[in-house]
Amino acid sequence: MENWQRQMWILWVGVLLCSSSYTMVIPLLPLFLPELGVENDSIYWWAGVVQSSAFLVGAVMAPLWGSMADKYGKRKMVIRAGLSLSVVYALTALVHSPWELVGIRLLHGFVGGFVPASMAIVASIAPERRMGWSLGMMQAATMTGSIMGPLLGGLLSHAFGQRQSFIVAASFILLATIAVMLFVKEGKAGTPSTNSPEPAVRGAYRAALHNRQLINLLLLLLLFQLSVNMVQPLLTLHIADMRGNVQDVAATAGFVLSLIGIAGILASPQWGKMGEKSGYLRVLIICLIASGCVISLQYFVHELWLFTIVQFTFGLFLAGIVPVVNTLVVRSTDTAFRGRSFGMTTSANQLGSLLGPLIGGGLGKFLGIQWLFVATGTLLVTAGITVAMRAVAMRIPQQGQKAYSDQTH
């Protein structure tokens, strides 16, 4: 096994544990709100606020952490984020009001960045010919964690209460950080500047404004995260409605939510390989349109078993979007800009994840969650059609990314 592969697999384990800790806690937070005194008539609103609060700060901080990763070393940023997040998850177990939970989530957004910094390391060390596969495997790590997290979080919540699951989540991210500290040896970092990192952040935005392809990809990520997160935070409540009560629903919700992760493990590397062979744009268009069509079918679903099947199918197509976009981002920027580019993609993800739950929580209160499935599907299909139309209009070949990059710069 080559050195870059060893480094990648160590980071794969770290991202797996980080994703597990996140999904062990966050998807089940709406079920934690009644324990904090939230009434049923306002639970949708609070679910949206709690979900969005971390992304508000994260969208602002991500480019800063990305800039610091390029200047001081990506490994240091992984360790910083991991140690900080372990403290944040532990503190979550101590909250006693919804506003305290919002405050902890804001702190979560401030210190985050473990996964994008890990992705940036892999993107910097992987050979160009293995880039799609490498980033697909890293995406599969997040998906694997998204299986373990809800399942373990649901079981722990059912057996011991949700506060204990927060402590376990803190332990997971701490283990991930220790693994990086012991086994990941990044190459020599850039020489730190004596100036504040803020000008570098402004420079990153200025550079991005002159990179048309990067701007398009950031906008696509924002729209994607907005559409998916309109409905995602409310799924546990929807599952409770289909079961007829909210008692003992955590384990069931954890199982159902983990299916998207199972689908991701199966599909993400395959989408990456298909992109390497047939062109990443083609894969992106297929995944956007197909995922939009599938999620829209949930409008007609009222049985939990059928809902589970549709969610799994949705996850198969969803798994191809983020790794393909990440690969296109890597190919549209040079190595020296890698940390900042992943910081900016994280910022776009965070902004979409901020707006999505707020919009979804408001619409869900007045229209019901069934219409949110339709809205999510419409946005995804529209994004896919837009990408296809731009590709045709600009005569971009679908057989290779080089031609795409040349036409869009």
Coordinates of C-alpha atoms in Angstrom, one line a residue:
M1 CA 0.0 0.0 0.0
E2 CA 1.4 3.4 -1.0
N3 CA 1.9 6.1 1.6
W4 CA -0.9 8.3 0.4
Q5 CA -3.3 5.4 0.7
R6 CA -2.2 4.7 4.3
Q7 CA -2.8 8.4 5.1
M8 CA -6.2 8.3 3.4
W9 CA -7.4 5.2 5.3
I10 CA -6.4 6.7 8.6
L11 CA -8.3 9.9 7.7
W12 CA -11.2 7.6 6.6
V13 CA -11.4 6.2 10.1
G14 CA -11.3 9.7 11.6
V15 CA -14.1 11.0 9.3
L16 CA -16.1 7.8 10.1
L17 CA -15.9 8.5 13.8
C18 CA -16.5 12.2 13.4
S19 CA -19.6 11.5 11.2
S20 CA -20.8 8.9 13.7
S21 CA -20.6 11.4 16.6
Y22 CA -22.5 14.0 14.6
T23 CA -25.3 11.8 13.4
M24 CA -25.5 10.2 16.9
V25 CA -26.7 13.5 18.2
I26 CA -28.0 16.0 15.6
P27 CA -30.8 14.0 13.8
L28 CA -32.4 13.1 17.1
L29 CA -32.3 16.6 18.7
P30 CA -36.0 17.3 17.8
L31 CA -36.9 14.4 20.1
F32 CA -34.8 16.0 22.9
L33 CA -36.8 19.3 22.7
P34 CA -39.8 18.1 24.8
E35 CA -37.4 17.2 27.6
L36 CA -36.3 20.9 27.5
G37 CA -39.8 22.2 27.9
V38 CA -40.8 22.8 24.2
E39 CA -44.5 22.5 23.6
N40 CA -45.9 20.5 20.6
D41 CA -47.3 23.6 18.8
S42 CA -43.8 25.1 18.5
I43 CA -41.7 22.0 18.1
Y44 CA -41.3 22.4 14.3
W45 CA -40.1 26.0 14.8
W46 CA -37.6 25.1 17.5
A47 CA -36.4 22.1 15.5
G48 CA -35.5 24.4 12.6
V49 CA -33.8 27.0 14.8
V50 CA -31.7 24.4 16.6
Q51 CA -30.7 22.8 13.4
S52 CA -29.8 26.1 11.7
S53 CA -28.0 27.8 14.5
A54 CA -24.7 26.0 14.0
F55 CA -24.7 26.6 10.3
L56 CA -25.1 30.4 10.9
V57 CA -21.7 30.6 12.5
G58 CA -20.2 27.8 10.5
A59 CA -20.9 29.6 7.2
V60 CA -18.9 32.5 8.4
M61 CA -16.0 30.6 10.0
A62 CA -15.4 27.9 7.3
P63 CA -13.4 30.2 5.0
L64 CA -11.3 31.4 7.9
W65 CA -10.4 27.8 9.0
G66 CA -9.7 26.9 5.4
S67 CA -7.3 29.8 5.0
M68 CA -5.6 28.9 8.2
A69 CA -5.3 25.3 7.0
D70 CA -3.4 26.4 3.9
K71 CA -1.1 28.6 6.0
Y72 CA -0.5 26.6 9.1
G73 CA -1.3 23.0 8.0
K74 CA -4.4 21.0 7.4
R75 CA -3.5 18.4 10.1
K76 CA -3.4 21.1 12.8
M77 CA -6.9 22.3 11.8
V78 CA -8.2 18.7 12.0
I79 CA -6.8 18.4 15.5
R80 CA -8.1 21.8 16.5
A81 CA -11.6 21.0 15.3
G82 CA -11.7 17.5 16.9
L83 CA -10.6 18.6 20.3
S84 CA -13.1 21.5 20.3
L85 CA -16.0 19.4 19.1
S86 CA -15.4 16.7 21.8
V87 CA -15.9 19.5 24.4
V88 CA -19.0 20.8 22.6
Y89 CA -20.7 17.4 22.5
A90 CA -20.0 16.9 26.2
L91 CA -21.5 20.3 27.0
T92 CA -24.6 19.4 25.1
A93 CA -25.4 16.8 27.8
L94 CA -25.6 19.6 30.4
V95 CA -28.3 21.9 28.7
H96 CA -31.7 22.4 30.4
S97 CA -33.4 24.9 28.1
P98 CA -33.9 25.3 24.3
W99 CA -31.9 28.5 24.3
E100 CA -29.0 26.8 26.0
L101 CA -29.1 24.2 23.2
V102 CA -29.1 26.9 20.6
G103 CA -26.1 28.4 22.3
I104 CA -24.2 25.1 22.2
R105 CA -25.1 24.7 18.6
L106 CA -23.7 28.2 17.8
L107 CA -20.5 27.1 19.5
H108 CA -20.5 23.9 17.4
G109 CA -20.6 26.0 14.2
F110 CA -17.8 28.2 15.4
V111 CA -15.3 25.4 16.1
G112 CA -16.2 22.9 13.4
G113 CA -14.1 21.8 10.4
F114 CA -12.9 18.3 11.0
V115 CA -14.3 16.8 7.8
P116 CA -13.4 19.5 5.3
A117 CA -9.8 19.7 6.6
S118 CA -9.5 15.9 6.3
M119 CA -11.0 16.1 2.8
A120 CA -8.4 18.8 1.9
I121 CA -5.6 16.6 3.0
V122 CA -6.8 13.7 0.9
A123 CA -7.3 16.0 -2.1
S124 CA -3.7 17.2 -1.7
I125 CA -2.1 13.7 -1.5
A126 CA -4.2 11.6 -3.9
P127 CA -2.9 11.2 -7.5
E128 CA -5.0 12.9 -10.1
R129 CA -6.1 9.7 -11.7
R130 CA -7.5 8.4 -8.3
M131 CA -9.1 11.7 -7.2
G132 CA -12.7 10.7 -7.9
W133 CA -12.3 7.3 -6.2
S134 CA -10.5 8.8 -3.2
L135 CA -13.0 11.5 -2.5
G136 CA -15.8 9.0 -3.1
M137 CA -14.3 6.8 -0.4
M138 CA -14.1 9.7 2.0
Q139 CA -17.8 10.5 1.3
A140 CA -18.5 6.8 1.9
A141 CA -16.8 7.3 5.4
T142 CA -19.3 10.0 6.2
M143 CA -22.1 7.8 5.0
T144 CA -20.8 4.9 7.1
G145 CA -20.7 7.1 10.1
S146 CA -24.2 8.3 9.3
I147 CA -25.3 4.6 9.6
M148 CA -23.5 4.0 12.9
G149 CA -24.5 7.3 14.5
P150 CA -28.3 7.2 14.3
L151 CA -28.4 3.4 15.1
L152 CA -26.2 3.8 18.2
G153 CA -27.7 7.1 19.2
G154 CA -31.2 5.7 18.9
L155 CA -30.3 2.6 21.0
L156 CA -28.5 4.7 23.6
S157 CA -31.4 7.2 23.8
H158 CA -33.9 4.4 24.2
A159 CA -31.9 2.6 26.9
F160 CA -30.3 5.4 28.9
G161 CA -31.7 8.8 27.6
Q162 CA -30.3 11.2 25.0
R163 CA -27.8 12.9 27.4
Q164 CA -25.7 9.7 27.6
S165 CA -25.5 9.6 23.8
F166 CA -24.0 13.1 23.8
I167 CA -21.1 11.8 26.0
V168 CA -20.5 8.8 23.7
A169 CA -20.4 11.2 20.7
A170 CA -17.8 13.3 22.5
S171 CA -15.7 10.1 23.0
F172 CA -16.0 9.2 19.3
I173 CA -14.7 12.5 18.1
L174 CA -11.9 12.5 20.7
L175 CA -10.8 9.0 19.4
A176 CA -10.8 10.3 15.8
T177 CA -8.6 13.2 16.9
I178 CA -6.2 11.0 18.7
A179 CA -5.9 8.8 15.6
V180 CA -5.0 11.8 13.5
M181 CA -2.5 13.0 16.1
L182 CA -0.7 9.7 16.2
F183 CA -0.8 8.4 12.6
V184 CA -1.3 11.3 10.1
K185 CA 1.9 13.1 9.1
E186 CA 1.1 16.0 6.7
G187 CA 3.7 17.4 4.5
K188 CA 5.4 20.7 5.3
A189 CA 2.9 23.5 5.8
G190 CA 3.1 26.9 4.3
T191 CA 5.0 29.6 6.2
P192 CA 2.6 31.4 8.5
S193 CA 2.1 35.0 7.8
T194 CA 2.6 37.5 10.5
N195 CA -0.6 39.2 9.4
S196 CA -4.1 38.4 10.4
P197 CA -5.7 35.6 8.4
E198 CA -8.7 37.8 7.6
P199 CA -7.1 39.4 4.5
A200 CA -6.4 35.9 3.2
V201 CA -10.1 35.1 3.6
R202 CA -11.0 38.2 1.6
G203 CA -8.4 37.2 -0.9
A204 CA -10.0 33.8 -1.2
Y205 CA -13.4 35.3 -2.0
R206 CA -11.8 37.6 -4.5
A207 CA -10.0 34.7 -6.2
A208 CA -13.3 32.7 -6.2
L209 CA -15.1 35.5 -7.9
H210 CA -12.7 35.2 -10.8
N211 CA -13.2 31.4 -11.1
R212 CA -16.6 31.0 -12.8
Q213 CA -16.6 27.2 -12.4
L214 CA -16.0 27.4 -8.7
I215 CA -18.7 30.0 -8.2
N216 CA -21.2 27.7 -10.1
L217 CA -20.2 24.7 -7.9
L218 CA -20.6 26.7 -4.7
L219 CA -24.1 27.9 -5.8
L220 CA -25.0 24.3 -6.6
L221 CA -23.9 23.1 -3.2
L222 CA -25.8 25.9 -1.5
L223 CA -29.0 24.9 -3.4
F224 CA -28.5 21.2 -2.8
Q225 CA -28.0 21.6 1.0
L226 CA -30.9 24.0 1.2
S227 CA -33.3 21.6 -0.5
V228 CA -32.2 18.5 1.4
N229 CA -32.2 20.3 4.8
M230 CA -35.7 21.7 4.3
V231 CA -37.0 18.2 5.2
Q232 CA -34.2 16.4 6.9
P233 CA -34.5 17.9 10.4
L234 CA -38.2 17.0 10.5
L235 CA -37.9 13.4 9.5
T236 CA -37.8 12.1 13.1
L237 CA -41.1 13.9 13.8
H238 CA -42.6 12.5 10.6
I239 CA -41.6 9.0 11.5
A240 CA -43.2 9.5 14.9
D241 CA -46.4 10.6 13.2
M242 CA -46.4 7.5 11.0
R243 CA -45.9 5.3 14.1
G244 CA -48.7 7.2 15.9
N245 CA -46.7 8.4 18.9
V246 CA -43.4 9.8 19.9
Q247 CA -42.7 7.3 22.6
D248 CA -39.7 5.0 22.0
V249 CA -39.4 6.4 18.5
A250 CA -35.6 7.1 18.7
A251 CA -34.5 3.6 17.8
T252 CA -36.9 3.4 14.9
A253 CA -35.9 6.8 13.6
G254 CA -32.2 5.9 14.0
F255 CA -32.7 2.8 11.9
V256 CA -34.6 4.6 9.1
L257 CA -32.2 7.5 9.0
S258 CA -29.2 5.2 8.8
L259 CA -30.5 3.7 5.5
I260 CA -29.3 6.8 3.6
G261 CA -25.8 6.1 5.0
I262 CA -26.0 2.4 3.9
A263 CA -27.0 3.5 0.4
G264 CA -24.1 6.0 0.4
I265 CA -21.6 3.3 1.3
L266 CA -22.8 1.2 -1.6
A267 CA -23.1 4.0 -4.1
S268 CA -20.5 6.7 -3.4
P269 CA -17.4 4.9 -4.7
Q270 CA -19.3 3.7 -7.7
W271 CA -20.4 7.2 -8.7
G272 CA -16.8 8.3 -8.3
K273 CA -15.5 5.5 -10.6
M274 CA -18.3 6.3 -13.1
G275 CA -17.3 9.9 -13.1
E276 CA -13.7 9.0 -13.8
K277 CA -14.8 6.9 -16.8
S278 CA -17.8 8.7 -18.2
G279 CA -17.5 12.3 -17.0
Y280 CA -18.4 13.9 -13.7
L281 CA -21.0 16.2 -15.2
R282 CA -23.0 13.3 -16.5
V283 CA -23.0 11.7 -13.1
L284 CA -24.0 14.9 -11.4
I285 CA -27.0 15.5 -13.7
I286 CA -28.2 11.9 -13.3
C287 CA -27.9 12.1 -9.5
L288 CA -29.7 15.5 -9.1
I289 CA -32.6 14.6 -11.3
A290 CA -33.1 11.1 -10.1
S291 CA -32.8 12.0 -6.4
G292 CA -35.4 14.8 -6.9
C293 CA -37.8 12.5 -8.6
V294 CA -37.5 9.8 -5.8
I295 CA -37.9 12.2 -2.9
S296 CA -41.0 13.7 -4.4
L297 CA -42.6 10.2 -4.2
Q298 CA -42.7 10.6 -0.4
Y299 CA -45.7 12.8 -0.9
F300 CA -47.8 9.7 -1.6
V301 CA -46.2 7.6 1.1
H302 CA -48.0 7.1 4.4
E303 CA -46.7 3.7 5.6
L304 CA -43.4 3.4 7.4
W305 CA -42.1 0.4 5.5
L306 CA -42.7 2.1 2.1
F307 CA -41.1 5.3 3.5
T308 CA -38.1 3.3 4.4
I309 CA -37.7 1.9 0.9
V310 CA -38.0 5.3 -0.8
Q311 CA -35.5 6.8 1.6
F312 CA -33.0 4.1 0.8
T313 CA -33.5 4.6 -3.0
F314 CA -33.1 8.4 -2.4
G315 CA -29.8 7.8 -0.7
L316 CA -28.4 5.8 -3.6
F317 CA -28.7 8.9 -5.9
L318 CA -27.9 11.4 -3.2
A319 CA -24.6 9.7 -2.6
G320 CA -23.2 10.8 -5.9
I321 CA -23.7 14.5 -5.6
V322 CA -21.3 15.8 -3.0
P323 CA -18.2 13.7 -3.9
V324 CA -18.7 14.6 -7.6
V325 CA -18.9 18.3 -6.8
N326 CA -15.9 18.0 -4.5
T327 CA -13.9 16.4 -7.3
L328 CA -14.9 19.2 -9.7
V329 CA -13.9 21.8 -7.0
V330 CA -10.5 20.1 -6.7
R331 CA -10.0 20.2 -10.5
S332 CA -11.0 23.8 -10.7
T333 CA -8.4 25.0 -8.2
D334 CA -4.7 24.6 -7.7
T335 CA -3.1 22.8 -4.7
A336 CA -2.1 25.9 -2.9
F337 CA -5.8 27.0 -2.8
R338 CA -7.0 23.5 -1.7
G339 CA -7.7 24.3 2.0
R340 CA -9.5 27.6 1.2
S341 CA -11.5 25.9 -1.6
F342 CA -12.8 23.3 0.8
G343 CA -13.4 26.0 3.4
M344 CA -15.6 27.8 0.8
T345 CA -17.5 24.6 -0.1
T346 CA -18.1 24.1 3.6
S347 CA -19.4 27.7 3.8
A348 CA -21.8 27.0 1.0
N349 CA -22.9 23.8 2.6
Q350 CA -23.4 25.6 6.0
L351 CA -25.4 28.4 4.4
G352 CA -27.7 26.0 2.7
S353 CA -28.0 24.0 5.8
L354 CA -28.8 27.2 7.7
L355 CA -31.6 28.3 5.3
G356 CA -33.1 24.9 4.7
P357 CA -34.3 24.1 8.2
L358 CA -35.6 27.6 8.7
I359 CA -37.6 27.5 5.5
G360 CA -38.6 23.8 6.1
G361 CA -39.7 24.5 9.7
G362 CA -41.9 27.4 8.6
L363 CA -43.4 25.6 5.6
G364 CA -43.9 22.4 7.6
K365 CA -45.9 24.3 10.3
F366 CA -48.4 25.6 7.7
L367 CA -48.3 23.1 4.8
G368 CA -47.2 19.9 6.4
I369 CA -44.2 17.8 5.7
Q370 CA -45.7 16.0 2.7
W371 CA -45.4 19.2 0.6
L372 CA -41.8 19.7 1.8
F373 CA -40.9 16.4 0.0
V374 CA -42.3 17.9 -3.2
A375 CA -40.5 21.2 -2.7
T376 CA -37.2 19.4 -2.1
G377 CA -37.7 17.2 -5.2
T378 CA -38.5 20.2 -7.4
L379 CA -35.4 22.1 -6.3
L380 CA -33.1 19.0 -7.0
V381 CA -34.7 18.3 -10.4
T382 CA -34.4 22.0 -11.3
A383 CA -30.8 22.0 -10.4
G384 CA -30.1 19.0 -12.5
I385 CA -31.9 20.4 -15.5
T386 CA -30.0 23.7 -15.1
V387 CA -26.7 21.9 -15.1
A388 CA -27.7 19.9 -18.2
M389 CA -28.9 23.0 -20.1
R390 CA -25.7 24.9 -19.3
A391 CA -23.6 22.0 -20.4
V392 CA -25.4 21.8 -23.7
A393 CA -25.5 25.6 -24.2
M394 CA -21.7 25.9 -23.7
R395 CA -21.0 22.7 -25.7
I396 CA -19.2 21.1 -22.9
P397 CA -18.2 17.5 -23.7
Q398 CA -19.5 15.0 -21.1
Q399 CA -16.6 12.6 -21.6
G400 CA -13.9 14.4 -19.6
Q401 CA -13.6 17.2 -17.1
K402 CA -10.6 18.9 -18.8
A403 CA -12.8 20.2 -21.6
Y404 CA -15.4 21.4 -19.1
S405 CA -12.8 23.2 -17.1
D406 CA -11.3 24.9 -20.2
Q407 CA -14.7 26.1 -21.4
T408 CA -15.9 27.5 -18.0
H409 CA -12.8 29.5 -17.0

